XYZ file of C-alpha atoms in Angstrom:
214
model
C -199.933 -74.329 -5.876
C -198.204 -77.406 -4.451
C -199.140 -79.491 -7.484
C -197.691 -76.817 -9.782
C -194.414 -76.865 -7.862
C -194.275 -80.648 -8.081
C -194.951 -80.512 -11.806
C -192.281 -77.863 -12.290
C -189.815 -79.996 -10.336
C -190.694 -83.062 -12.375
C -190.053 -81.133 -15.585
C -186.702 -79.887 -14.331
C -185.371 -83.352 -13.507
C -184.858 -84.531 -17.100
C -183.355 -81.150 -17.997
C -180.863 -81.460 -15.138
C -180.102 -85.047 -16.140
C -179.291 -84.011 -19.705
C -177.131 -81.106 -18.561
C -175.382 -83.374 -16.080
C -174.357 -85.702 -18.911
C -172.845 -82.730 -20.732
C -171.041 -80.849 -17.972
C -167.827 -82.891 -18.169
C -167.246 -81.529 -21.688
C -166.608 -78.119 -20.108
C -163.727 -79.290 -17.920
C -160.339 -77.721 -18.579
C -158.130 -79.286 -15.937
C -156.845 -82.831 -15.535
C -156.440 -83.957 -11.905
C -153.399 -86.097 -12.719
C -151.697 -83.239 -14.536
C -152.323 -80.912 -11.584
C -150.773 -83.485 -9.284
C -147.712 -83.777 -11.545
C -147.272 -79.994 -11.627
C -147.579 -79.900 -7.827
C -145.098 -82.734 -7.300
C -142.526 -81.053 -9.547
C -142.820 -77.785 -7.600
C -142.538 -79.660 -4.294
C -139.285 -81.252 -5.513
C -137.896 -77.763 -6.164
C -139.161 -75.835 -3.121
C -139.972 -78.446 -0.465
C -142.168 -76.929 2.242
C -141.179 -73.303 1.523
C -144.817 -72.355 1.043
C -144.806 -68.999 -0.746
C -142.241 -69.895 -3.457
C -144.018 -73.234 -3.844
C -147.404 -71.610 -4.492
C -145.821 -69.057 -6.830
C -144.060 -71.809 -8.788
C -147.283 -73.787 -9.194
C -149.152 -70.664 -10.303
C -146.499 -69.903 -12.927
C -146.519 -73.499 -14.180
C -150.323 -73.555 -14.341
C -150.304 -70.243 -16.207
C -147.808 -71.643 -18.711
C -149.972 -74.725 -19.251
C -153.503 -73.303 -19.135
C -153.031 -69.667 -20.123
C -155.964 -67.332 -19.477
C -157.815 -70.028 -17.549
C -155.501 -69.209 -14.607
C -155.602 -65.892 -12.754
C -152.494 -64.612 -10.990
C -152.900 -63.491 -7.384
C -151.401 -61.370 -4.635
C -151.691 -61.494 -0.844
C -154.742 -59.193 -1.004
C -156.668 -61.794 -3.027
C -156.744 -64.313 -0.149
C -159.845 -64.591 2.044
C -161.144 -66.753 4.878
C -163.286 -69.804 4.253
C -165.471 -71.138 7.078
C -167.388 -74.251 6.083
C -168.492 -77.375 7.909
C -166.880 -76.144 11.109
C -163.425 -75.851 9.522
C -161.610 -72.564 8.978
C -158.894 -71.824 6.476
C -157.973 -69.303 3.832
C -158.098 -69.569 0.066
C -157.269 -67.810 -3.161
C -159.028 -68.421 -6.474
C -156.984 -69.455 -9.503
C -160.009 -70.334 -11.651
C -163.772 -70.379 -11.147
C -166.551 -71.232 -13.572
C -169.936 -72.961 -13.445
C -168.293 -76.375 -13.889
C -164.887 -76.043 -12.179
C -162.917 -74.207 -9.568
C -159.213 -74.351 -8.835
C -157.931 -72.792 -5.622
C -155.152 -72.828 -3.093
C -156.701 -73.688 0.267
C -155.103 -74.154 3.636
C -154.231 -72.877 7.071
C -151.111 -71.587 8.787
C -152.458 -73.061 12.050
C -154.710 -76.154 12.080
C -158.345 -76.959 11.392
C -160.908 -79.769 11.319
C -164.451 -80.210 10.075
C -167.031 -81.770 7.761
C -166.298 -81.926 4.035
C -169.878 -81.260 2.966
C -171.827 -83.245 0.372
C -171.409 -81.861 -3.128
C -172.533 -82.307 -6.718
C -168.889 -82.270 -7.745
C -165.762 -84.400 -7.554
C -163.060 -82.838 -5.409
C -159.325 -83.405 -5.927
C -157.195 -82.198 -3.036
C -153.451 -82.260 -3.753
C -151.396 -81.678 -0.618
C -148.532 -79.210 -1.025
C -147.380 -78.584 2.554
C -148.301 -80.446 5.750
C -150.821 -83.261 6.105
C -154.539 -83.865 5.666
C -156.151 -86.582 7.805
C -159.428 -88.053 6.517
C -161.932 -90.474 8.054
C -165.281 -91.897 6.945
C -167.920 -93.243 9.359
C -166.602 -96.442 10.907
C -162.940 -95.727 10.169
C -160.852 -96.494 13.257
C -157.676 -94.948 11.866
C -157.413 -91.988 9.469
C -156.123 -91.980 5.929
C -153.209 -89.549 5.828
C -152.291 -87.514 2.740
C -148.852 -85.909 2.567
C -147.132 -83.523 0.105
C -147.647 -84.746 -3.446
C -150.577 -87.026 -2.522
C -154.000 -86.363 -4.020
C -157.226 -87.049 -2.108
C -160.150 -87.653 -4.483
C -163.472 -87.162 -2.717
C -166.150 -88.470 -5.035
C -169.334 -86.572 -5.771
C -172.045 -87.198 -3.181
C -169.578 -88.498 -0.569
C -168.826 -86.818 2.757
C -165.915 -87.221 5.156
C -164.437 -85.788 8.307
C -161.083 -84.166 7.692
C -158.373 -82.471 9.685
C -155.257 -80.489 9.017
C -153.460 -81.057 12.318
C -150.874 -78.387 11.598
C -149.974 -75.861 8.922
C -151.215 -77.285 5.622
C -151.864 -75.980 2.112
C -153.293 -77.744 -0.916
C -154.197 -77.232 -4.561
C -157.915 -78.017 -4.742
C -159.832 -78.797 -7.929
C -163.608 -79.252 -7.948
C -165.404 -80.448 -11.090
C -169.182 -80.514 -11.274
C -171.978 -78.121 -10.346
C -169.975 -75.401 -8.598
C -172.906 -73.032 -7.786
C -174.478 -75.864 -5.768
C -171.363 -75.876 -3.548
C -171.583 -72.197 -2.644
C -174.281 -72.397 0.095
C -172.008 -74.745 2.067
C -169.265 -72.144 1.850
C -171.582 -69.327 2.934
C -173.654 -70.953 5.711
C -171.176 -70.513 8.578
C -171.268 -66.747 8.084
C -174.913 -66.693 9.152
C -174.715 -69.398 11.827
C -171.471 -68.451 13.572
C -168.872 -66.015 12.227
C -171.076 -63.070 11.125
C -168.068 -61.972 9.058
C -170.090 -60.286 6.327
C -167.100 -58.352 4.976
C -165.399 -61.651 4.234
C -168.647 -63.024 2.755
C -168.859 -60.048 0.403
C -165.238 -60.523 -0.656
C -165.941 -64.219 -1.312
C -169.025 -63.464 -3.409
C -167.373 -60.596 -5.284
C -164.222 -62.503 -6.233
C -166.151 -65.653 -7.147
C -168.491 -63.644 -9.378
C -165.592 -61.812 -11.021
C -163.796 -65.064 -11.834
C -166.936 -66.815 -13.082
C -167.887 -63.779 -15.161
C -164.432 -63.583 -16.714
C -164.479 -67.267 -17.690
C -168.039 -66.922 -19.056
C -166.847 -64.088 -21.295
C -164.161 -66.462 -22.553
C -166.899 -68.988 -23.343
C -165.854 -71.314 -20.515
C -168.638 -72.655 -18.353
């Protein structure tokens, strides 16, 4: 049985490699363009968070059409991952990309996780502090700045006060989900929030799949 599993794994590796070379062709969003849209909205609204998020959503909708889903307050949910806690709302989710607003009205700190995706974190309000092992001072990202965490890299991060960001992940999104779910079973036991997370993620991914976007 063990040898069969090893053989199956060995056969999957080249398949994954080939798919991995192809996945970038499915990307819709450009990180630089998202940063430009965010910076323009920040110039208009400053740190007035709700109008700022609404402006960015409208601008994204104008640029990307049906790839962006509009939201209301009821669409937000908690995210506990790597010891950090915040809330998020999904603008887009597919197999290869997600685009969300993520942040906290309070403060938070934790581990970024290690992912099979590049993550682009554009600060809208507040600050994000980031440190890698051996860093003696943090790198600080402020409104309009974009933190690119490369695939396979992990960091410690903190939002020392109220902070919201536009977050784009590009890569193997399903592989990121266990990191986002694990704290439910190890600490929060907030299964209602877990169900909301799974349901909304599935709805968004299913909608984009029907559009032929993976």
